[in-house]
mmCIF file of C-alpha atoms and ligand atoms in Angstrom:
data_model
loop_
_atom_site.group_PDB
_atom_site.id
_atom_site.type_symbol
_atom_site.label_atom_id
_atom_site.label_comp_id
_atom_site.label_asym_id
_atom_site.label_seq_id
_atom_site.Cartn_x
_atom_site.Cartn_y
_atom_site.Cartn_z
ATOM 1 C CA MET A 7 56.070 -71.773 -26.909
ATOM 2 C CA THR A 8 53.075 -69.535 -26.409
ATOM 3 C CA THR A 9 49.779 -68.695 -28.078
ATOM 4 C CA THR A 10 48.829 -65.181 -29.108
ATOM 5 C CA VAL A 11 45.355 -63.837 -28.277
ATOM 6 C CA ARG A 12 43.623 -60.554 -28.957
ATOM 7 C CA ALA A 13 43.313 -58.300 -25.901
ATOM 8 C CA TYR A 14 42.910 -54.715 -24.707
ATOM 9 C CA ALA A 15 45.830 -53.149 -22.866
ATOM 10 C CA ALA A 16 47.083 -49.777 -21.656
ATOM 11 C CA ALA A 17 50.619 -48.711 -22.543
ATOM 12 C CA SER A 18 50.950 -46.518 -19.444
ATOM 13 C CA ALA A 19 48.993 -45.278 -16.430
ATOM 14 C CA THR A 20 47.739 -42.278 -18.341
ATOM 15 C CA GLU A 21 46.840 -43.822 -21.686
ATOM 16 C CA PRO A 22 43.532 -45.362 -22.750
ATOM 17 C CA LEU A 23 43.208 -49.087 -23.330
ATOM 18 C CA LYS A 24 43.693 -50.120 -26.953
ATOM 19 C CA PRO A 25 43.457 -53.346 -28.955
ATOM 20 C CA THR A 26 46.601 -55.424 -28.904
ATOM 21 C CA GLN A 27 47.824 -59.011 -28.801
ATOM 22 C CA ILE A 28 49.162 -60.806 -25.730
ATOM 23 C CA GLU A 29 50.858 -64.148 -25.146
ATOM 24 C CA ARG A 30 49.381 -67.047 -23.190
ATOM 25 C CA ARG A 31 51.515 -69.952 -22.065
ATOM 26 C CA ASP A 32 51.012 -73.371 -23.585
ATOM 27 C CA VAL A 33 48.703 -75.653 -21.629
ATOM 28 C CA GLY A 34 50.687 -77.449 -18.916
ATOM 29 C CA PRO A 35 49.603 -80.767 -17.371
ATOM 30 C CA ARG A 36 47.266 -79.099 -14.842
ATOM 31 C CA ASP A 37 46.197 -76.167 -16.984
ATOM 32 C CA VAL A 38 42.917 -75.332 -18.637
ATOM 33 C CA ARG A 39 42.741 -73.132 -21.731
ATOM 34 C CA ILE A 40 39.601 -70.990 -21.710
ATOM 35 C CA ASP A 41 38.023 -69.199 -24.654
ATOM 36 C CA ILE A 42 36.794 -66.076 -22.878
ATOM 37 C CA ALA A 43 33.197 -65.078 -23.619
ATOM 38 C CA TYR A 44 32.698 -62.165 -21.201
ATOM 39 C CA ALA A 45 34.770 -60.086 -18.798
ATOM 40 C CA GLY A 46 33.403 -57.724 -16.151
ATOM 41 C CA ILE A 47 34.882 -54.313 -15.385
ATOM 42 C CA CYS A 48 35.803 -53.989 -11.705
ATOM 43 C CA HIS A 49 36.857 -50.705 -10.133
ATOM 44 C CA SER A 50 40.069 -52.505 -9.123
ATOM 45 C CA ASP A 51 40.914 -52.711 -12.838
ATOM 46 C CA ILE A 52 40.858 -48.919 -12.933
ATOM 47 C CA HIS A 53 42.800 -48.435 -9.668
ATOM 48 C CA THR A 54 45.455 -50.823 -10.997
ATOM 49 C CA ILE A 55 45.832 -49.772 -14.609
ATOM 50 C CA ARG A 56 46.006 -46.093 -13.630
ATOM 51 C CA GLY A 57 48.780 -46.814 -11.129
ATOM 52 C CA GLU A 58 46.716 -45.730 -8.093
ATOM 53 C CA TRP A 59 47.814 -48.731 -6.024
ATOM 54 C CA GLY A 60 51.452 -48.470 -7.070
ATOM 55 C CA GLU A 61 53.574 -48.575 -10.197
ATOM 56 C CA GLN A 62 52.822 -51.223 -12.796
ATOM 57 C CA VAL A 63 54.639 -52.857 -15.655
ATOM 58 C CA TYR A 64 53.112 -51.896 -19.028
ATOM 59 C CA PRO A 65 51.600 -52.769 -21.400
ATOM 60 C CA LEU A 66 49.018 -54.185 -19.027
ATOM 61 C CA THR A 67 45.761 -56.049 -19.612
ATOM 62 C CA VAL A 68 43.394 -56.106 -16.630
ATOM 63 C CA GLY A 69 40.098 -57.926 -15.920
ATOM 64 C CA HIS A 70 39.416 -60.508 -13.222
ATOM 65 C CA GLU A 71 35.766 -61.330 -13.752
ATOM 66 C CA ILE A 72 36.112 -63.890 -16.499
ATOM 67 C CA VAL A 73 33.736 -66.477 -17.939
ATOM 68 C CA GLY A 74 34.227 -68.679 -20.926
ATOM 69 C CA THR A 75 34.351 -72.180 -22.304
ATOM 70 C CA VAL A 76 37.071 -74.751 -21.792
ATOM 71 C CA ALA A 77 38.927 -75.166 -25.079
ATOM 72 C CA GLU A 78 41.774 -77.462 -24.038
ATOM 73 C CA VAL A 79 42.849 -79.338 -20.910
ATOM 74 C CA GLY A 80 46.245 -80.600 -19.760
ATOM 75 C CA SER A 81 47.020 -84.295 -19.376
ATOM 76 C CA GLU A 82 46.523 -84.305 -15.571
ATOM 77 C CA VAL A 83 43.371 -82.167 -15.424
ATOM 78 C CA THR A 84 40.569 -84.033 -13.678
ATOM 79 C CA ARG A 85 37.879 -81.472 -12.925
ATOM 80 C CA TYR A 86 37.165 -79.929 -16.312
ATOM 81 C CA ALA A 87 36.572 -81.079 -19.870
ATOM 82 C CA VAL A 88 36.444 -79.298 -23.205
ATOM 83 C CA GLY A 89 33.144 -77.420 -23.544
ATOM 84 C CA ASP A 90 32.570 -76.779 -19.812
ATOM 85 C CA ARG A 91 31.240 -73.347 -18.730
ATOM 86 C CA VAL A 92 33.848 -71.936 -16.397
ATOM 87 C CA GLY A 93 35.007 -68.813 -14.648
ATOM 88 C CA VAL A 94 38.202 -67.274 -13.323
ATOM 89 C CA GLY A 95 38.325 -64.606 -10.641
ATOM 90 C CA CYS A 96 41.021 -62.509 -9.024
ATOM 91 C CA MET A 97 43.658 -65.206 -8.388
ATOM 92 C CA VAL A 98 45.393 -67.669 -10.684
ATOM 93 C CA ASN A 99 47.786 -69.282 -8.224
ATOM 94 C CA SER A 100 48.991 -69.566 -4.626
ATOM 95 C CA CYS A 101 51.515 -71.736 -2.793
ATOM 96 C CA ARG A 102 48.839 -74.401 -1.909
ATOM 97 C CA GLU A 103 50.958 -75.487 1.069
ATOM 98 C CA CYS A 104 50.718 -72.785 3.712
ATOM 99 C CA GLU A 105 48.265 -72.902 6.585
ATOM 100 C CA ASN A 106 45.882 -70.493 4.887
ATOM 101 C CA CYS A 107 45.967 -72.227 1.491
ATOM 102 C CA LEU A 108 45.376 -75.595 3.134
ATOM 103 C CA ALA A 109 42.388 -74.127 4.974
ATOM 104 C CA GLY A 110 40.888 -73.010 1.645
ATOM 105 C CA PHE A 111 41.834 -69.357 2.008
ATOM 106 C CA GLU A 112 44.084 -69.043 -1.029
ATOM 107 C CA GLN A 113 43.366 -65.310 -1.107
ATOM 108 C CA TYR A 114 45.267 -65.051 2.172
ATOM 109 C CA CYS A 115 48.181 -67.257 1.027
ATOM 110 C CA LEU A 116 51.116 -66.529 3.321
ATOM 111 C CA GLU A 117 53.403 -66.382 0.288
ATOM 112 C CA GLY A 118 50.951 -63.981 -1.377
ATOM 113 C CA ASN A 119 48.489 -65.257 -3.966
ATOM 114 C CA ILE A 120 49.253 -64.626 -7.626
ATOM 115 C CA GLN A 121 46.641 -62.235 -8.919
ATOM 116 C CA THR A 122 45.038 -62.636 -12.321
ATOM 117 C CA TYR A 123 46.736 -59.495 -13.603
ATOM 118 C CA ALA A 124 49.663 -57.238 -12.757
ATOM 119 C CA ALA A 125 51.344 -59.904 -10.596
ATOM 120 C CA VAL A 126 54.665 -61.653 -11.054
ATOM 121 C CA ASP A 127 53.886 -65.196 -12.188
ATOM 122 C CA ARG A 128 55.972 -68.248 -11.250
ATOM 123 C CA ASP A 129 57.910 -67.928 -14.532
ATOM 124 C CA GLY A 130 58.716 -64.283 -13.827
ATOM 125 C CA SER A 131 56.306 -62.879 -16.395
ATOM 126 C CA ILE A 132 53.595 -60.368 -15.436
ATOM 127 C CA THR A 133 50.107 -61.895 -15.365
ATOM 128 C CA GLN A 134 47.663 -60.433 -17.885
ATOM 129 C CA GLY A 135 43.941 -60.288 -17.188
ATOM 130 C CA GLY A 136 40.650 -61.098 -18.812
ATOM 131 C CA TYR A 137 40.039 -58.289 -21.326
ATOM 132 C CA ALA A 138 41.237 -60.860 -23.844
ATOM 133 C CA GLN A 139 39.934 -63.680 -25.994
ATOM 134 C CA GLY A 140 41.641 -66.446 -24.062
ATOM 135 C CA ILE A 141 43.508 -67.359 -20.876
ATOM 136 C CA VAL A 142 45.401 -70.372 -19.510
ATOM 137 C CA VAL A 143 44.868 -71.121 -15.809
ATOM 138 C CA ASP A 144 45.702 -73.952 -13.405
ATOM 139 C CA GLU A 145 42.512 -75.985 -12.893
ATOM 140 C CA HIS A 146 42.592 -75.350 -9.124
ATOM 141 C CA PHE A 147 41.764 -71.694 -9.810
ATOM 142 C CA VAL A 148 38.988 -72.396 -12.303
ATOM 143 C CA LEU A 149 35.335 -72.293 -11.173
ATOM 144 C CA ARG A 150 32.321 -74.076 -12.551
ATOM 145 C CA VAL A 151 29.571 -71.682 -13.709
ATOM 146 C CA PRO A 152 26.096 -73.160 -13.091
ATOM 147 C CA GLU A 153 23.956 -73.528 -16.239
ATOM 148 C CA SER A 154 21.110 -71.469 -14.806
ATOM 149 C CA ILE A 155 23.182 -68.278 -14.523
ATOM 150 C CA PRO A 156 23.157 -66.421 -17.858
ATOM 151 C CA TYR A 157 26.670 -66.434 -19.269
ATOM 152 C CA ASP A 158 27.201 -62.667 -19.479
ATOM 153 C CA LYS A 159 25.704 -62.152 -16.023
ATOM 154 C CA ALA A 160 27.996 -64.707 -14.428
ATOM 155 C CA ALA A 161 31.210 -62.730 -14.970
ATOM 156 C CA PRO A 162 30.767 -60.127 -12.194
ATOM 157 C CA LEU A 163 30.149 -62.861 -9.652
ATOM 158 C CA LEU A 164 33.811 -63.838 -9.910
ATOM 159 C CA CYS A 165 34.875 -60.662 -8.075
ATOM 160 C CA ALA A 166 31.919 -58.475 -7.051
ATOM 161 C CA GLY A 167 29.907 -61.556 -6.036
ATOM 162 C CA ILE A 168 32.523 -63.303 -3.939
ATOM 163 C CA THR A 169 33.915 -60.104 -2.389
ATOM 164 C CA THR A 170 30.523 -59.352 -0.872
ATOM 165 C CA TYR A 171 29.408 -62.946 -0.208
ATOM 166 C CA SER A 172 32.530 -63.850 1.780
ATOM 167 C CA PRO A 173 32.306 -61.129 4.476
ATOM 168 C CA LEU A 174 28.520 -61.394 4.711
ATOM 169 C CA ARG A 175 28.925 -65.109 5.469
ATOM 170 C CA HIS A 176 31.956 -64.671 7.718
ATOM 171 C CA TRP A 177 30.148 -62.116 9.889
ATOM 172 C CA ASN A 178 27.101 -64.403 10.078
ATOM 173 C CA VAL A 179 24.613 -62.232 8.272
ATOM 174 C CA GLY A 180 21.191 -63.869 8.224
ATOM 175 C CA PRO A 181 17.630 -63.506 9.485
ATOM 176 C CA GLY A 182 17.547 -60.882 12.242
ATOM 177 C CA SER A 183 20.734 -59.105 11.066
ATOM 178 C CA LYS A 184 20.653 -55.434 10.252
ATOM 179 C CA VAL A 185 23.131 -54.793 7.457
ATOM 180 C CA ALA A 186 24.146 -51.558 5.757
ATOM 181 C CA ILE A 187 25.751 -51.594 2.327
ATOM 182 C CA VAL A 188 27.715 -48.420 1.629
ATOM 183 C CA GLY A 189 27.942 -47.499 -2.086
ATOM 184 C CA LEU A 190 25.589 -48.894 -4.710
ATOM 185 C CA GLY A 191 28.055 -49.787 -7.461
ATOM 186 C CA GLY A 192 29.280 -53.155 -8.731
ATOM 187 C CA LEU A 193 30.109 -54.636 -5.339
ATOM 188 C CA GLY A 194 27.372 -52.762 -3.494
ATOM 189 C CA HIS A 195 24.505 -54.004 -5.646
ATOM 190 C CA MET A 196 25.715 -57.593 -5.234
ATOM 191 C CA GLY A 197 25.992 -56.994 -1.492
ATOM 192 C CA VAL A 198 22.338 -55.919 -1.420
ATOM 193 C CA LYS A 199 21.166 -58.966 -3.391
ATOM 194 C CA ILE A 200 23.180 -61.455 -1.344
ATOM 195 C CA ALA A 201 22.396 -59.946 2.076
ATOM 196 C CA HIS A 202 18.701 -59.927 1.130
ATOM 197 C CA ALA A 203 18.881 -63.570 0.020
ATOM 198 C CA LEU A 204 20.560 -64.437 3.332
ATOM 199 C CA GLY A 205 17.482 -63.044 5.083
ATOM 200 C CA ALA A 206 18.929 -59.821 6.518
ATOM 201 C CA GLU A 207 17.256 -56.427 6.838
ATOM 202 C CA VAL A 208 19.238 -54.399 4.307
ATOM 203 C CA THR A 209 19.882 -50.646 4.230
ATOM 204 C CA VAL A 210 21.704 -48.876 1.407
ATOM 205 C CA LEU A 211 23.825 -45.851 2.271
ATOM 206 C CA SER A 212 24.450 -44.034 -1.012
ATOM 207 C CA GLN A 213 25.710 -40.555 -1.763
ATOM 208 C CA SER A 214 22.269 -39.489 -2.986
ATOM 209 C CA LEU A 215 18.763 -40.853 -3.496
ATOM 210 C CA ARG A 216 19.340 -41.034 -7.282
ATOM 211 C CA LYS A 217 19.341 -44.852 -7.304
ATOM 212 C CA LYS A 218 16.768 -45.367 -4.534
ATOM 213 C CA ASP A 219 14.187 -47.154 -6.707
ATOM 214 C CA ASP A 220 16.857 -49.522 -8.007
ATOM 215 C CA GLY A 221 18.183 -50.224 -4.519
ATOM 216 C CA LEU A 222 14.744 -51.148 -3.215
ATOM 217 C CA ALA A 223 14.103 -53.331 -6.286
ATOM 218 C CA LEU A 224 17.416 -55.119 -5.693
ATOM 219 C CA GLY A 225 16.201 -56.151 -2.243
ATOM 220 C CA ALA A 226 17.025 -53.289 0.131
ATOM 221 C CA ASN A 227 14.474 -52.493 2.843
ATOM 222 C CA HIS A 228 15.707 -48.932 3.404
ATOM 223 C CA TYR A 229 17.709 -46.398 1.435
ATOM 224 C CA TYR A 230 19.405 -43.256 2.762
ATOM 225 C CA ALA A 231 21.537 -40.487 1.289
ATOM 226 C CA THR A 232 24.826 -39.950 3.109
ATOM 227 C CA SER A 233 24.858 -36.352 1.851
ATOM 228 C CA ASP A 234 21.958 -35.764 4.247
ATOM 229 C CA ARG A 235 23.404 -35.157 7.751
ATOM 230 C CA GLU A 236 20.148 -36.367 9.272
ATOM 231 C CA THR A 237 20.957 -39.888 7.999
ATOM 232 C CA PHE A 238 23.821 -40.307 10.474
ATOM 233 C CA ALA A 239 21.833 -38.899 13.370
ATOM 234 C CA SER A 240 18.807 -41.091 12.758
ATOM 235 C CA LEU A 241 20.752 -44.337 12.224
ATOM 236 C CA ARG A 242 23.140 -44.179 15.221
ATOM 237 C CA ASN A 243 23.723 -47.569 16.928
ATOM 238 C CA THR A 244 21.652 -49.473 14.348
ATOM 239 C CA PHE A 245 23.685 -52.013 12.376
ATOM 240 C CA ASP A 246 25.248 -55.389 13.125
ATOM 241 C CA VAL A 247 27.343 -55.213 9.964
ATOM 242 C CA ILE A 248 28.289 -52.355 7.668
ATOM 243 C CA LEU A 249 29.860 -53.429 4.384
ATOM 244 C CA ASN A 250 31.770 -50.527 2.875
ATOM 245 C CA THR A 251 32.241 -50.946 -0.874
ATOM 246 C CA VAL A 252 33.272 -47.361 -1.619
ATOM 247 C CA SER A 253 36.327 -46.822 -3.811
ATOM 248 C CA ALA A 254 37.186 -43.473 -2.193
ATOM 249 C CA PRO A 255 38.043 -42.538 1.418
ATOM 250 C CA LEU A 256 35.104 -41.943 3.775
ATOM 251 C CA ASP A 257 34.851 -40.250 7.151
ATOM 252 C CA LEU A 258 34.906 -43.525 9.105
ATOM 253 C CA LYS A 259 33.834 -41.948 12.373
ATOM 254 C CA GLN A 260 30.410 -41.161 10.966
ATOM 255 C CA TYR A 261 29.906 -44.696 9.667
ATOM 256 C CA LEU A 262 31.312 -46.474 12.732
ATOM 257 C CA SER A 263 28.858 -44.543 14.897
ATOM 258 C CA LEU A 264 26.065 -46.433 13.117
ATOM 259 C CA LEU A 265 27.209 -49.807 14.551
ATOM 260 C CA LYS A 266 25.318 -51.259 17.492
ATOM 261 C CA LEU A 267 26.930 -53.287 20.309
ATOM 262 C CA ASP A 268 29.568 -55.675 18.900
ATOM 263 C CA GLY A 269 28.862 -54.486 15.379
ATOM 264 C CA THR A 270 31.508 -54.699 12.653
ATOM 265 C CA MET A 271 32.276 -52.421 9.762
ATOM 266 C CA VAL A 272 33.955 -54.427 7.014
ATOM 267 C CA ASN A 273 35.914 -52.513 4.419
ATOM 268 C CA VAL A 274 36.101 -54.083 1.006
ATOM 269 C CA GLY A 275 36.428 -50.787 -0.843
ATOM 270 C CA ALA A 276 40.091 -50.148 -1.560
ATOM 271 C CA PRO A 277 41.002 -46.468 -1.831
ATOM 272 C CA PRO A 278 44.757 -45.956 -2.038
ATOM 273 C CA GLU A 279 44.765 -43.441 0.826
ATOM 274 C CA PRO A 280 45.031 -44.512 4.506
ATOM 275 C CA LEU A 281 41.803 -44.187 6.487
ATOM 276 C CA PRO A 282 42.236 -42.581 9.920
ATOM 277 C CA ILE A 283 40.294 -44.091 12.817
ATOM 278 C CA GLN A 284 39.481 -42.401 16.113
ATOM 279 C CA VAL A 285 39.757 -45.341 18.552
ATOM 280 C CA PHE A 286 37.184 -43.919 20.939
ATOM 281 C CA THR A 287 34.599 -44.561 18.227
ATOM 282 C CA LEU A 288 35.559 -48.253 18.444
ATOM 283 C CA PHE A 289 35.456 -48.315 22.264
ATOM 284 C CA ALA A 290 31.820 -47.255 22.166
ATOM 285 C CA ASN A 291 29.631 -50.314 21.613
ATOM 286 C CA ARG A 292 32.807 -52.523 21.419
ATOM 287 C CA ARG A 293 32.845 -51.927 17.670
ATOM 288 C CA SER A 294 35.185 -53.607 15.173
ATOM 289 C CA PHE A 295 36.682 -52.347 11.965
ATOM 290 C CA ALA A 296 37.746 -55.118 9.587
ATOM 291 C CA GLY A 297 38.877 -55.791 6.050
ATOM 292 C CA SER A 298 38.102 -58.657 3.706
ATOM 293 C CA SER A 299 39.666 -59.757 0.442
ATOM 294 C CA ILE A 300 37.691 -61.629 -2.241
ATOM 295 C CA GLY A 301 37.174 -65.270 -1.144
ATOM 296 C CA GLY A 302 38.854 -68.662 -1.427
ATOM 297 C CA ILE A 303 38.249 -71.004 -4.333
ATOM 298 C CA ARG A 304 35.958 -73.334 -2.375
ATOM 299 C CA GLU A 305 33.896 -70.398 -1.137
ATOM 300 C CA THR A 306 33.754 -68.869 -4.625
ATOM 301 C CA GLN A 307 32.213 -72.089 -5.935
ATOM 302 C CA GLU A 308 29.809 -72.061 -2.987
ATOM 303 C CA MET A 309 28.837 -68.466 -3.884
ATOM 304 C CA LEU A 310 28.194 -69.396 -7.543
ATOM 305 C CA ASP A 311 26.008 -72.302 -6.450
ATOM 306 C CA PHE A 312 24.224 -70.065 -3.903
ATOM 307 C CA CYS A 313 23.468 -67.489 -6.611
ATOM 308 C CA ALA A 314 22.170 -70.208 -8.946
ATOM 309 C CA GLU A 315 19.972 -71.630 -6.198
ATOM 310 C CA HIS A 316 18.563 -68.218 -5.236
ATOM 311 C CA GLY A 317 18.207 -66.930 -8.798
ATOM 312 C CA ILE A 318 20.695 -64.137 -8.145
ATOM 313 C CA ALA A 319 22.519 -62.499 -11.034
ATOM 314 C CA PRO A 320 24.178 -59.111 -11.329
ATOM 315 C CA GLU A 321 22.572 -56.202 -13.177
ATOM 316 C CA THR A 322 24.841 -55.691 -16.146
ATOM 317 C CA GLU A 323 25.372 -53.460 -19.157
ATOM 318 C CA LEU A 324 26.949 -55.359 -22.017
ATOM 319 C CA ILE A 325 29.476 -53.321 -24.002
ATOM 320 C CA GLU A 326 31.797 -53.771 -26.941
ATOM 321 C CA ALA A 327 35.481 -53.660 -26.122
ATOM 322 C CA SER A 328 35.864 -50.328 -27.933
ATOM 323 C CA ALA A 329 33.685 -48.778 -25.185
ATOM 324 C CA ILE A 330 35.954 -49.799 -22.273
ATOM 325 C CA ASN A 331 37.483 -46.342 -21.779
ATOM 326 C CA GLU A 332 34.079 -44.666 -21.833
ATOM 327 C CA ALA A 333 32.802 -47.265 -19.346
ATOM 328 C CA TYR A 334 35.710 -46.414 -17.021
ATOM 329 C CA GLU A 335 34.598 -42.771 -16.978
ATOM 330 C CA ARG A 336 31.067 -43.809 -16.080
ATOM 331 C CA VAL A 337 32.320 -46.052 -13.254
ATOM 332 C CA LEU A 338 34.376 -43.140 -11.913
ATOM 333 C CA ALA A 339 31.295 -40.903 -12.047
ATOM 334 C CA SER A 340 29.285 -43.495 -10.003
ATOM 335 C CA ASP A 341 27.159 -43.904 -13.113
ATOM 336 C CA VAL A 342 27.415 -47.687 -13.433
ATOM 337 C CA ARG A 343 24.141 -49.678 -13.424
ATOM 338 C CA TYR A 344 25.587 -51.854 -11.994
ATOM 339 C CA ARG A 345 28.427 -53.666 -13.758
ATOM 340 C CA PHE A 346 29.851 -53.249 -17.239
ATOM 341 C CA VAL A 347 30.553 -56.535 -18.990
ATOM 342 C CA ILE A 348 32.717 -56.703 -22.107
ATOM 343 C CA ASP A 349 31.621 -58.998 -24.925
ATOM 344 C CA ALA A 350 34.943 -60.716 -25.624
ATOM 345 C CA ALA A 351 33.908 -61.438 -29.208
ATOM 346 C CA THR A 352 34.393 -57.700 -29.870
ATOM 347 C CA ILE A 353 37.979 -57.607 -28.574
HETATM 348 P P1 NAP B 428 32.067 -49.060 -8.230
HETATM 349 O O1 NAP B 428 31.181 -49.872 -9.108
HETATM 350 O O2 NAP B 428 32.694 -47.818 -8.748
HETATM 351 O O3 NAP B 428 31.218 -48.733 -6.901
HETATM 352 C C1 NAP B 428 31.687 -47.885 -5.889
HETATM 353 C C2 NAP B 428 30.514 -47.059 -5.359
HETATM 354 O O4 NAP B 428 31.013 -46.283 -4.280
HETATM 355 C C3 NAP B 428 29.949 -46.061 -6.338
HETATM 356 O O5 NAP B 428 28.981 -46.598 -7.202
HETATM 357 C C4 NAP B 428 29.347 -45.021 -5.407
HETATM 358 O O6 NAP B 428 28.081 -45.495 -4.940
HETATM 359 C C5 NAP B 428 30.306 -45.043 -4.208
HETATM 360 N N1 NAP B 428 31.287 -43.947 -4.302
HETATM 361 C C6 NAP B 428 32.178 -43.702 -5.293
HETATM 362 N N2 NAP B 428 32.912 -42.619 -5.022
HETATM 363 C C7 NAP B 428 32.485 -42.162 -3.827
HETATM 364 C C8 NAP B 428 32.855 -41.074 -2.992
HETATM 365 N N3 NAP B 428 33.839 -40.213 -3.355
HETATM 366 N N4 NAP B 428 32.204 -40.916 -1.820
HETATM 367 C C9 NAP B 428 31.226 -41.758 -1.451
HETATM 368 N N5 NAP B 428 30.831 -42.805 -2.207
HETATM 369 C C10 NAP B 428 31.448 -43.001 -3.372
HETATM 370 O O7 NAP B 428 33.289 -49.937 -7.698
HETATM 371 P P2 NAP B 428 33.345 -51.508 -7.379
HETATM 372 O O8 NAP B 428 33.844 -52.224 -8.576
HETATM 373 O O9 NAP B 428 32.107 -51.910 -6.716
HETATM 374 O O10 NAP B 428 34.560 -51.531 -6.334
HETATM 375 C C11 NAP B 428 34.459 -50.805 -5.141
HETATM 376 C C12 NAP B 428 35.772 -50.812 -4.395
HETATM 377 O O11 NAP B 428 36.037 -52.124 -3.932
HETATM 378 C C13 NAP B 428 36.981 -50.412 -5.241
HETATM 379 O O12 NAP B 428 37.866 -49.644 -4.447
HETATM 380 C C14 NAP B 428 37.608 -51.765 -5.575
HETATM 381 O O13 NAP B 428 38.989 -51.686 -5.845
HETATM 382 C C15 NAP B 428 37.357 -52.506 -4.293
HETATM 383 N N6 NAP B 428 37.394 -53.961 -4.404
HETATM 384 C C16 NAP B 428 37.904 -54.655 -3.352
HETATM 385 C C17 NAP B 428 37.911 -56.029 -3.358
HETATM 386 C C18 NAP B 428 38.395 -56.789 -2.170
HETATM 387 O O14 NAP B 428 38.724 -57.961 -2.312
HETATM 388 N N7 NAP B 428 38.411 -56.207 -0.986
HETATM 389 C C19 NAP B 428 37.408 -56.708 -4.473
HETATM 390 C C20 NAP B 428 36.874 -55.975 -5.526
HETATM 391 C C21 NAP B 428 36.869 -54.599 -5.478
HETATM 392 P P3 NAP B 428 26.860 -44.451 -4.671
HETATM 393 O O15 NAP B 428 26.657 -43.729 -5.955
HETATM 394 O O16 NAP B 428 25.747 -45.358 -4.289
HETATM 395 O O17 NAP B 428 27.262 -43.557 -3.548
HETATM 396 ZN ZN1 ZN B 429 37.501 -56.907 -8.698
HETATM 397 ZN ZN1 ZN B 430 49.748 -70.394 0.506
#
């Protein structure tokens, strides 16, 4: 038995998303049924639905920045009750038994976590994401959304928020740190807000100075255009941490040269192409190049509470579901200010 909900899906990698209906499983003992209120648009949705990261099974509904209200709980659910404000991010399951899951790093589950969309679920079906009016998720993968964060603004925290918070915390960003955020899009603008709230000196490295005023208002101390060659010369050996949020390949050598002694460049941007590294650039200053994937459930809750405490919320543009395809084009043109959020009532 399943329940049918309204959703937006693409029928192939080359077709636009259109209104449809999808099935959600019945609520199991540990499941929570959520009436979705808002869903953010992440660039990963676009990479996935257009087949850039590999072939997909269609029709496919994406979306992994989900907030809504609990509508039903299973008989063994202890953490949530009907009416609670909740969120769901990029994962809906993991093995819960491996070393990494037990340490709270479900995103690094050794069996592979089950992603919110486009993944094979335990029952063999393909998971369908949050551009929908409802979803059923195991309570372990449900987050509590603090009351002080406006509902529509909370959605992007579930991916853009945690994906930037986790590496900034892991690499000990705080007072005295010099941090560069590369790319001022959905992830990048959250990276600026969070790094600023952590007390770091924040520099934005953007393709142009088009968004400079915004970047400074978001909390950046400095803003440079990477199209200006002088930027790389003047910032050599400057940063402790560079967080790269760019969805396309970059010339890493140029960016790595900006790291000071023991500095780390963390890649969260996920272009499909491999990124070549010249190792001599790493030898200089004992530099590191690292990757980071979203964050665990415990850390995601910590991030939500941190944002509530510091009054941090994403800058969003609320759209009707019929504008999803147009929004995709604006994201691809780096014309997002700074996250599109779909009003699920319009799905
Ligand atoms: P987004 O809103 O499109 O932001 C990406 C930004 O990168 C753009 O706003 C633009 O900023 C810059 N950019 C785009 N194309 C560029 C190019 N050709 N050269 C240089 N800069 C370029 O995307 P997002 O939602 O923040 O996601 C960013 C990336 O992170 C995507 O690849 C996504 O799949 C990935 N991601 C990874 C994780 C993870 O767990 N690691 C989680 C979520 C997303 P400027 O205009 O300022 O230059
Ligand atoms: Zn995402
Ligand atoms: Zn595991």
